[in-house]
Amino acid sequence: MAQNEADREDLLREATALVRRGEFRVPREPEPVTAGFRADGRMSIWFGTDPACHFDAAGGLRRAYIDGRLYRTQGTTLARLTRVRTPRATELQRHDLDPAELAAVRETIRARLATFAEALEANRASLLRGVPDDDDRLADELRDRIAVILAGPVPLAPAIRGKR
C-alpha cells in the first residue's frame, strides 16, 4: 500500500497482502476497481483511489477510506480518523460517528458495492489484470461475498483489538 493516501498509482501491484486480486473495468466507474482477498479470507475493494473498503472474512466492514477520510470499526459504529501532521509527528484525531453519519457512510459504501456487484452479475465487469493471472473464480467469489454484505445494512466488523 502506498505510504501516502493520495499516492496510489498501481494498486494491483502494491496490494501484495491480497494473495488473490484483480483490476476490473466497470461501467459507471470512472477508474478501475481493484479487489481481492487475503489468505485469511478478508476482502478489500478500491474504487479507483477513493473510496476503499476493507472487510473481515465474515463481510463486516473493518476500515474504509472515503472522500479522503479514514474510518475504522468500533464494533457498533465507525470512528473517523483525521491525520494531523506537524513537523514533529502525525496524530490521529478520532470522532465516533453518530447514527446519521454512520448511515451516510454505509449508504456510500452500499451504492458503490451495488454498482460493482451488478456489473459482476451481468458479466459487464472486465478483468483487466489479475494475480494470479489464471484465477478464473475471482469475479464469482467477489460477487458472492458482496451479495452477503448487501443483504442488509453494511455490517460492521467487531472492534479492532487494541484500538479504542
XYZ file of N, CA, C and O in Angstrom:
656
model
N 0.844 -1.170 0.000
C 0.000 0.000 0.000
C 0.888 1.231 0.000
O 1.925 1.270 0.622
N 0.481 2.232 -0.676
C 1.251 3.462 -0.753
C 1.388 4.106 0.620
O 0.519 3.992 1.467
N 2.500 4.766 0.829
C 2.746 5.437 2.098
C 1.816 6.624 2.289
O 1.436 6.949 3.393
N 1.455 7.279 1.230
C 0.592 8.446 1.283
C -0.721 8.084 0.598
O -0.732 7.554 -0.504
N -1.851 8.389 1.251
C -3.151 8.023 0.707
C -3.372 8.581 -0.696
O -4.083 8.000 -1.490
N -2.795 9.722 -1.014
C -3.008 10.350 -2.311
C -2.099 9.777 -3.388
O -2.174 10.165 -4.539
N -1.214 8.839 -3.043
C -0.228 8.323 -3.973
C -0.443 6.829 -4.195
O 0.343 6.007 -3.773
N -1.528 6.492 -4.864
C -1.826 5.091 -5.165
C -1.810 4.938 -6.676
O -2.810 5.156 -7.325
N -0.667 4.565 -7.220
C -0.546 4.526 -8.664
C -0.895 3.175 -9.260
O -1.541 3.110 -10.286
N -0.444 2.077 -8.652
C -0.713 0.760 -9.194
C -1.147 -0.152 -8.055
O -0.352 -0.891 -7.490
N -2.415 -0.083 -7.728
C -2.934 -0.846 -6.594
C -2.763 -2.344 -6.777
O -2.479 -3.051 -5.818
N -2.940 -2.829 -7.988
C -2.814 -4.262 -8.203
C -1.409 -4.731 -7.831
O -1.243 -5.758 -7.178
N -0.416 -3.978 -8.199
C 0.970 -4.336 -7.884
C 1.269 -4.129 -6.408
O 1.946 -4.937 -5.783
N 0.750 -3.053 -5.828
C 1.073 -2.704 -4.440
C 0.321 -3.524 -3.402
O 0.797 -3.681 -2.285
N -0.842 -4.046 -3.727
C -1.682 -4.740 -2.750
C -1.234 -6.193 -2.570
O -2.008 -7.126 -2.701
N 0.021 -6.384 -2.221
C 0.596 -7.722 -2.135
C 0.018 -8.548 -0.991
O 0.130 -9.772 -1.017
N -0.605 -7.933 -0.003
C -1.264 -8.698 1.069
C -2.469 -9.462 0.532
O -2.900 -10.445 1.132
N -3.004 -9.014 -0.605
C -4.115 -9.719 -1.249
C -3.519 -10.793 -2.147
O -2.984 -10.500 -3.214
N -3.608 -12.033 -1.699
C -2.985 -13.121 -2.452
C -3.731 -13.426 -3.739
O -3.174 -13.998 -4.666
N -5.007 -13.040 -3.794
C -5.833 -13.162 -4.999
C -6.461 -11.804 -5.232
O -7.179 -11.299 -4.378
N -6.181 -11.210 -6.374
C -6.688 -9.866 -6.629
C -6.810 -9.631 -8.129
O -6.166 -10.297 -8.923
N -7.649 -8.662 -8.448
C -7.836 -8.310 -9.845
C -8.196 -6.854 -9.999
O -8.666 -6.201 -9.066
N -7.980 -6.356 -11.192
C -8.334 -4.987 -11.555
C -9.399 -5.089 -12.644
O -9.192 -5.755 -13.666
N -10.539 -4.450 -12.406
C -11.696 -4.573 -13.276
C -12.093 -3.228 -13.876
O -12.071 -2.210 -13.182
N -12.508 -3.237 -15.133
C -13.163 -2.086 -15.749
C -14.655 -2.314 -15.540
O -15.191 -3.363 -15.899
N -15.314 -1.334 -14.908
C -16.720 -1.468 -14.539
C -17.497 -0.289 -15.116
O -17.105 0.868 -14.912
N -18.611 -0.564 -15.839
C -19.430 0.547 -16.335
C -19.855 1.457 -15.173
O -20.112 0.997 -14.071
N -19.922 2.732 -15.419
C -20.310 3.766 -14.441
C -19.248 4.011 -13.378
O -19.486 4.774 -12.444
N -18.098 3.368 -13.478
C -16.982 3.655 -12.569
C -15.907 4.357 -13.387
O -15.432 3.804 -14.390
N -15.527 5.573 -13.009
C -14.566 6.327 -13.819
C -13.151 5.732 -13.810
O -12.395 5.951 -14.746
N -12.800 4.990 -12.775
C -11.475 4.384 -12.668
C -11.640 2.883 -12.450
O -12.701 2.425 -12.013
N -10.600 2.112 -12.727
C -10.698 0.670 -12.475
C -10.981 0.361 -11.005
O -10.586 1.105 -10.109
N -11.665 -0.756 -10.785
C -11.939 -1.263 -9.444
C -10.934 -2.377 -9.178
O -10.822 -3.315 -9.975
N -10.194 -2.250 -8.088
C -9.230 -3.269 -7.692
C -9.796 -3.970 -6.470
O -10.197 -3.314 -5.508
N -9.844 -5.300 -6.516
C -10.459 -6.054 -5.430
C -9.779 -7.396 -5.271
O -9.251 -7.948 -6.243
N -9.810 -7.905 -4.041
C -9.230 -9.220 -3.830
C -9.347 -9.677 -2.394
O -10.001 -9.028 -1.560
N -8.677 -10.804 -2.135
C -8.775 -11.483 -0.850
C -7.394 -11.740 -0.258
O -6.464 -12.100 -0.979
N -7.310 -11.584 1.063
C -6.124 -12.018 1.802
C -6.210 -13.524 2.004
O -7.273 -14.126 1.824
N -5.127 -14.120 2.444
C -5.095 -15.563 2.673
C -6.123 -15.990 3.713
O -6.661 -17.093 3.646
N -6.439 -15.108 4.682
C -7.394 -15.458 5.744
C -8.845 -15.156 5.364
O -9.746 -15.270 6.174
N -9.088 -14.744 4.124
C -10.448 -14.509 3.654
C -10.921 -13.073 3.727
O -12.017 -12.761 3.256
N -10.139 -12.165 4.306
C -10.552 -10.759 4.320
C -10.536 -10.210 2.895
O -9.686 -10.573 2.096
N -11.476 -9.323 2.604
C -11.636 -8.770 1.257
C -11.406 -7.261 1.294
O -11.823 -6.580 2.232
N -10.769 -6.755 0.248
C -10.574 -5.319 0.080
C -11.000 -4.919 -1.322
O -10.810 -5.677 -2.277
N -11.591 -3.721 -1.420
C -12.033 -3.194 -2.709
C -11.673 -1.712 -2.770
O -11.992 -0.951 -1.857
N -11.012 -1.316 -3.867
C -10.702 0.086 -4.129
C -11.444 0.500 -5.385
O -11.310 -0.133 -6.424
N -12.205 1.570 -5.298
C -12.891 2.144 -6.450
C -12.006 3.278 -6.939
O -12.150 4.419 -6.491
N -11.061 2.958 -7.816
C -10.026 3.910 -8.159
C -9.173 4.108 -6.923
O -8.763 3.141 -6.280
N -8.933 5.335 -6.563
C -8.169 5.607 -5.345
C -9.056 5.967 -4.166
O -8.585 6.016 -3.034
N -10.336 6.222 -4.420
C -11.241 6.637 -3.350
C -12.670 6.409 -3.849
O -13.022 6.910 -4.927
N -13.462 5.656 -3.137
C -13.260 5.074 -1.816
C -12.584 3.709 -1.869
O -12.454 3.103 -2.933
N -12.187 3.262 -0.678
C -11.639 1.923 -0.471
C -12.345 1.333 0.731
O -12.658 2.042 1.688
N -12.613 0.024 0.678
C -13.313 -0.669 1.761
C -12.570 -1.952 2.079
O -12.184 -2.689 1.168
N -12.417 -2.234 3.364
C -11.726 -3.437 3.815
C -12.650 -4.180 4.770
O -13.120 -3.598 5.758
N -12.914 -5.449 4.453
C -13.877 -6.258 5.191
C -13.194 -7.433 5.865
O -12.193 -7.953 5.352
N -13.768 -7.897 6.984
C -13.259 -9.116 7.608
C -13.776 -10.322 6.822
O -14.545 -10.172 5.866
N -13.359 -11.521 7.219
C -13.728 -12.731 6.473
C -15.234 -12.988 6.477
O -15.759 -13.640 5.579
N -15.947 -12.455 7.476
C -17.404 -12.639 7.551
C -18.170 -11.551 6.793
O -19.393 -11.596 6.716
N -17.478 -10.557 6.248
C -18.134 -9.495 5.487
C -18.383 -8.224 6.271
O -19.025 -7.308 5.762
N -17.886 -8.142 7.497
C -18.037 -6.922 8.288
C -17.010 -5.875 7.886
O -15.838 -6.195 7.651
N -17.444 -4.629 7.790
C -16.547 -3.535 7.418
C -15.560 -3.267 8.541
O -15.960 -2.995 9.668
N -14.268 -3.373 8.244
C -13.204 -3.089 9.220
C -12.695 -1.661 9.089
O -12.546 -0.955 10.068
N -12.392 -1.275 7.871
C -11.815 0.037 7.594
C -12.350 0.540 6.265
O -12.716 -0.245 5.399
N -12.328 1.863 6.111
C -12.721 2.465 4.843
C -11.953 3.765 4.659
O -11.474 4.364 5.626
N -11.852 4.170 3.428
C -11.249 5.442 3.048
C -12.224 6.066 2.059
O -12.434 5.544 0.961
N -12.889 7.151 2.486
C -13.940 7.764 1.681
C -13.760 9.274 1.691
O -13.653 9.887 2.762
N -13.759 9.861 0.504
C -13.596 11.315 0.370
C -12.385 11.822 1.157
O -12.452 12.848 1.832
N -11.306 11.074 1.091
C -10.067 11.489 1.757
C -10.045 11.287 3.252
O -9.122 11.743 3.921
N -11.031 10.587 3.797
C -11.100 10.375 5.250
C -10.984 8.893 5.585
O -11.543 8.050 4.894
N -10.281 8.616 6.666
C -10.110 7.248 7.149
C -11.204 6.917 8.153
O -11.562 7.749 8.988
N -11.711 5.678 8.084
C -12.712 5.189 9.031
C -12.257 3.829 9.548
O -11.679 3.045 8.797
N -12.563 3.561 10.805
C -12.222 2.270 11.418
C -13.396 1.808 12.269
O -14.027 2.612 12.964
N -13.671 0.501 12.230
C -14.766 -0.027 13.024
C -14.491 0.112 14.517
O -13.361 -0.040 14.967
N -15.551 0.402 15.243
C -15.518 0.400 16.706
C -16.466 -0.693 17.206
O -16.770 -0.765 18.382
N -16.964 -1.502 16.280
C -17.893 -2.569 16.624
C -19.337 -2.158 16.424
O -20.077 -2.818 15.708
N -19.754 -1.057 17.051
C -21.138 -0.596 16.927
C -21.258 0.659 16.069
O -22.365 1.049 15.707
N -20.152 1.283 15.760
C -20.123 2.446 14.884
C -18.769 2.480 14.205
O -17.951 1.574 14.377
N -18.539 3.526 13.435
C -17.234 3.766 12.834
C -16.620 4.991 13.486
O -17.339 5.914 13.881
N -15.301 4.992 13.584
C -14.573 6.179 14.015
C -13.959 6.808 12.768
O -13.381 6.102 11.937
N -14.124 8.118 12.616
C -13.446 8.849 11.551
C -12.120 9.316 12.129
O -12.091 9.959 13.189
N -11.056 8.974 11.464
C -9.717 9.313 11.938
C -9.137 10.385 11.028
O -9.026 10.180 9.820
N -8.781 11.499 11.610
C -8.219 12.604 10.842
C -6.751 12.736 11.194
O -6.393 12.863 12.369
N -5.905 12.684 10.175
C -4.465 12.838 10.395
C -4.138 14.319 10.538
O -4.489 15.125 9.680
N -3.459 14.625 11.605
C -2.976 15.981 11.834
C -1.454 15.887 11.833
O -0.858 15.301 12.737
N -0.849 16.480 10.795
C 0.601 16.392 10.637
C 1.248 17.685 11.103
O 0.808 18.775 10.749
N 2.302 17.533 11.887
C 3.141 18.649 12.293
C 4.562 18.292 11.884
O 4.828 17.148 11.514
N 5.481 19.220 11.967
C 6.871 18.879 11.622
C 7.447 17.758 12.500
O 8.348 17.051 12.086
N 6.884 17.574 13.688
C 7.450 16.586 14.620
C 6.727 15.248 14.634
O 7.321 14.229 14.949
N 5.427 15.240 14.333
C 4.673 13.994 14.485
C 3.380 14.050 13.672
O 2.945 15.109 13.219
N 2.787 12.890 13.548
C 1.457 12.766 12.955
C 0.541 12.177 14.008
O 0.861 11.158 14.609
N -0.569 12.853 14.249
C -1.550 12.366 15.218
C -2.833 12.014 14.488
O -3.175 12.619 13.470
N -3.549 11.034 15.025
C -4.869 10.701 14.517
C -5.905 11.216 15.503
O -5.897 10.821 16.667
N -6.742 12.121 15.041
C -7.842 12.607 15.870
C -9.061 11.776 15.527
O -9.385 11.585 14.354
N -9.745 11.283 16.558
C -10.860 10.352 16.376
C -12.194 11.021 16.666
O -12.344 11.743 17.637
N -13.169 10.715 15.797
C -14.550 11.148 16.000
C -15.438 9.936 15.739
O -15.457 9.403 14.618
N -16.154 9.456 16.763
C -17.100 8.360 16.563
C -18.344 8.907 15.875
O -18.913 9.921 16.297
N -18.749 8.234 14.801
C -19.888 8.709 14.023
C -21.188 8.561 14.796
O -21.406 7.559 15.482
N -22.048 9.560 14.659
C -23.391 9.437 15.233
C -24.219 8.599 14.256
O -23.766 8.283 13.147
N -25.428 8.193 14.633
C -26.229 7.310 13.764
C -26.451 7.863 12.353
O -26.413 7.092 11.380
N -26.683 9.147 12.207
C -26.916 9.714 10.875
C -25.636 9.669 10.039
O -25.680 9.350 8.836
N -24.512 9.985 10.638
C -23.238 9.931 9.917
C -22.913 8.488 9.509
O -22.459 8.242 8.381
N -23.148 7.550 10.422
C -22.904 6.146 10.128
C -23.788 5.683 8.964
O -23.319 4.997 8.046
N -25.047 6.061 8.975
C -25.969 5.683 7.897
C -25.484 6.238 6.553
O -25.556 5.554 5.527
N -24.970 7.456 6.539
C -24.486 8.069 5.299
C -23.268 7.316 4.755
O -23.168 7.067 3.548
N -22.350 6.939 5.623
C -21.172 6.186 5.189
C -21.597 4.818 4.665
O -21.140 4.372 3.610
N -22.481 4.164 5.399
C -22.967 2.854 4.945
C -23.623 2.964 3.568
O -23.438 2.097 2.711
N -24.401 4.005 3.333
C -25.079 4.172 2.049
C -24.074 4.435 0.929
O -24.231 3.931 -0.189
N -23.045 5.204 1.200
C -21.992 5.435 0.206
C -21.351 4.118 -0.203
O -21.177 3.833 -1.390
N -21.010 3.305 0.790
C -20.382 2.011 0.517
C -21.351 1.095 -0.215
O -21.007 0.450 -1.204
N -22.593 1.056 0.256
C -23.609 0.190 -0.362
C -23.785 0.528 -1.843
O -23.851 -0.372 -2.694
N -23.869 1.797 -2.177
C -24.092 2.203 -3.568
C -22.940 1.759 -4.462
O -23.166 1.236 -5.563
N -21.723 1.946 -3.999
C -20.572 1.552 -4.823
C -20.478 0.040 -4.952
O -20.195 -0.489 -6.019
N -20.719 -0.676 -3.847
C -20.700 -2.139 -3.900
C -21.791 -2.664 -4.838
O -21.561 -3.614 -5.594
N -22.970 -2.048 -4.791
C -24.080 -2.496 -5.636
C -23.744 -2.331 -7.114
O -24.027 -3.219 -7.926
N -23.133 -1.219 -7.472
C -22.728 -0.997 -8.864
C -21.747 -2.066 -9.314
O -21.878 -2.641 -10.402
N -20.762 -2.364 -8.475
C -19.768 -3.385 -8.795
C -20.424 -4.762 -8.889
O -20.198 -5.513 -9.838
N -21.276 -5.091 -7.916
C -21.937 -6.395 -7.904
C -22.826 -6.582 -9.134
O -22.855 -7.671 -9.729
N -23.557 -5.539 -9.527
C -24.414 -5.627 -10.709
C -23.591 -5.889 -11.966
O -23.972 -6.690 -12.819
N -22.449 -5.230 -12.064
C -21.579 -5.441 -13.223
C -21.005 -6.862 -13.218
O -20.923 -7.507 -14.275
N -20.615 -7.351 -12.048
C -20.110 -8.722 -11.961
C -21.202 -9.725 -12.338
O -20.956 -10.671 -13.091
N -22.403 -9.514 -11.827
C -23.520 -10.422 -12.084
C -23.866 -10.481 -13.576
O -24.177 -11.542 -14.110
N -23.820 -9.339 -14.234
C -24.191 -9.257 -15.649
C -23.002 -9.498 -16.584
O -23.125 -9.296 -17.793
N -21.869 -9.908 -16.030
C -20.646 -10.125 -16.814
C -20.226 -8.879 -17.586
O -19.732 -8.972 -18.706
N -20.459 -7.707 -16.980
C -20.042 -6.449 -17.598
C -18.803 -5.874 -16.934
O -18.337 -4.812 -17.332
N -18.266 -6.558 -15.926
C -17.013 -6.140 -15.297
C -15.891 -6.897 -16.003
O -15.820 -8.128 -15.925
N -15.051 -6.178 -16.705
C -13.972 -6.804 -17.470
C -12.715 -6.882 -16.625
O -12.232 -5.863 -16.130
N -12.181 -8.079 -16.457
C -10.929 -8.251 -15.729
C -9.795 -7.754 -16.615
O -9.561 -8.294 -17.693
N -9.118 -6.709 -16.149
C -8.004 -6.140 -16.905
C -6.703 -6.883 -16.609
O -5.932 -7.172 -17.510
N -6.473 -7.150 -15.319
C -5.277 -7.875 -14.869
C -5.633 -8.608 -13.596
O -6.508 -8.181 -12.856
N -4.926 -9.694 -13.326
C -5.178 -10.431 -12.107
C -3.929 -11.086 -11.554
O -2.960 -11.308 -12.280
N -3.950 -11.381 -10.265
C -2.878 -12.100 -9.587
C -3.539 -13.156 -8.723
O -4.341 -12.801 -7.849
N -3.296 -14.441 -8.927
C -2.564 -14.970 -10.079
C -3.364 -14.753 -11.362
O -4.581 -14.594 -11.332
N -2.679 -14.769 -12.472
C -3.346 -14.419 -13.730
C -4.282 -15.501 -14.252
O -5.064 -15.249 -15.158
N -4.273 -16.689 -13.652
C -5.173 -17.755 -14.111
C -6.325 -18.018 -13.134
O -6.944 -19.065 -13.162
N -6.644 -17.033 -12.276
C -7.701 -17.178 -11.275
C -9.044 -16.860 -11.918
O -9.470 -15.704 -11.963
N -9.728 -17.889 -12.417
C -10.987 -17.655 -13.118
C -12.201 -17.628 -12.193
O -13.320 -17.430 -12.645
N -12.020 -17.790 -10.894
C -13.126 -17.757 -9.932
C -13.195 -16.440 -9.156
O -14.121 -16.217 -8.400
N -12.239 -15.555 -9.334
C -12.179 -14.332 -8.538
C -13.456 -13.508 -8.667
O -14.047 -13.106 -7.658
N -13.915 -13.249 -9.864
C -15.105 -12.410 -10.061
C -16.325 -13.034 -9.396
O -17.111 -12.339 -8.741
N -16.494 -14.353 -9.527
C -17.641 -15.030 -8.907
C -17.575 -14.932 -7.381
O -18.594 -14.696 -6.723
N -16.397 -15.109 -6.814
C -16.262 -15.043 -5.359
C -16.469 -13.624 -4.837
O -17.079 -13.434 -3.781
N -16.001 -12.642 -5.578
C -16.268 -11.253 -5.189
C -17.768 -10.977 -5.227
O -18.324 -10.416 -4.290
N -18.428 -11.386 -6.301
C -19.874 -11.195 -6.431
C -20.621 -11.847 -5.275
O -21.510 -11.232 -4.669
N -20.261 -13.078 -4.938
C -20.942 -13.797 -3.859
C -20.711 -13.124 -2.508
O -21.640 -12.994 -1.703
N -19.493 -12.688 -2.237
C -19.192 -12.043 -0.953
C -19.914 -10.712 -0.847
O -20.463 -10.371 0.193
N -19.942 -9.941 -1.932
C -20.630 -8.652 -1.912
C -22.131 -8.858 -1.707
O -22.771 -8.082 -0.988
N -22.692 -9.904 -2.289
C -24.132 -10.185 -2.113
C -24.456 -10.389 -0.637
O -25.498 -9.926 -0.156
N -23.590 -11.050 0.095
C -23.803 -11.254 1.534
C -23.780 -9.910 2.263
O -24.632 -9.634 3.108
N -22.841 -9.062 1.899
C -22.731 -7.742 2.536
C -23.967 -6.902 2.249
O -24.479 -6.198 3.127
N -24.486 -6.992 1.027
C -25.630 -6.169 0.616
C -26.978 -6.722 1.064
O -28.010 -6.103 0.822
N -26.971 -7.857 1.765
C -28.227 -8.466 2.209
C -28.949 -7.631 3.265
O -30.130 -7.835 3.517
N -28.275 -6.691 3.879
C -28.864 -5.808 4.889
C -28.031 -4.543 4.937
O -27.283 -4.256 3.999
N -28.122 -3.803 6.035
C -27.219 -2.652 6.174
C -25.776 -3.157 6.160
O -25.499 -4.256 6.648
N -24.873 -2.396 5.566
C -23.471 -2.823 5.514
C -23.037 -3.145 6.946
O -23.066 -2.272 7.822
N -22.690 -4.420 7.209
C -22.357 -4.809 8.580
C -20.989 -4.266 8.997
O -20.122 -4.029 8.154
N -20.838 -4.085 10.291
C -19.558 -3.649 10.834
C -18.843 -4.835 11.461
O -19.482 -5.674 12.124
N -17.562 -4.903 11.277
C -16.750 -5.932 11.919
C -16.666 -5.606 13.402
O -16.906 -4.467 13.826
N -16.320 -6.597 14.235
C -16.068 -6.295 15.643
C -14.961 -5.241 15.762
O -14.152 -5.080 14.847
N -14.938 -4.555 16.879
C -13.890 -3.559 17.111
C -12.522 -4.207 16.929
O -12.325 -5.374 17.289
N -11.609 -3.474 16.357
C -10.269 -3.972 16.151
C -9.554 -3.973 17.498
O -9.485 -2.941 18.170
N -9.054 -5.143 17.886
C -8.405 -5.261 19.202
C -7.228 -4.296 19.319
O -6.497 -4.073 18.375
N -7.107 -3.743 20.503
C -6.007 -2.829 20.771
C -6.287 -1.412 20.319
O -5.477 -0.525 20.539
N -7.397 -1.189 19.680
C -7.767 0.153 19.209
C -8.998 0.595 19.976
O -9.929 -0.143 20.133
N -8.984 1.791 20.484
C -10.171 2.287 21.168
C -10.781 3.440 20.417
O -10.353 3.922 19.465
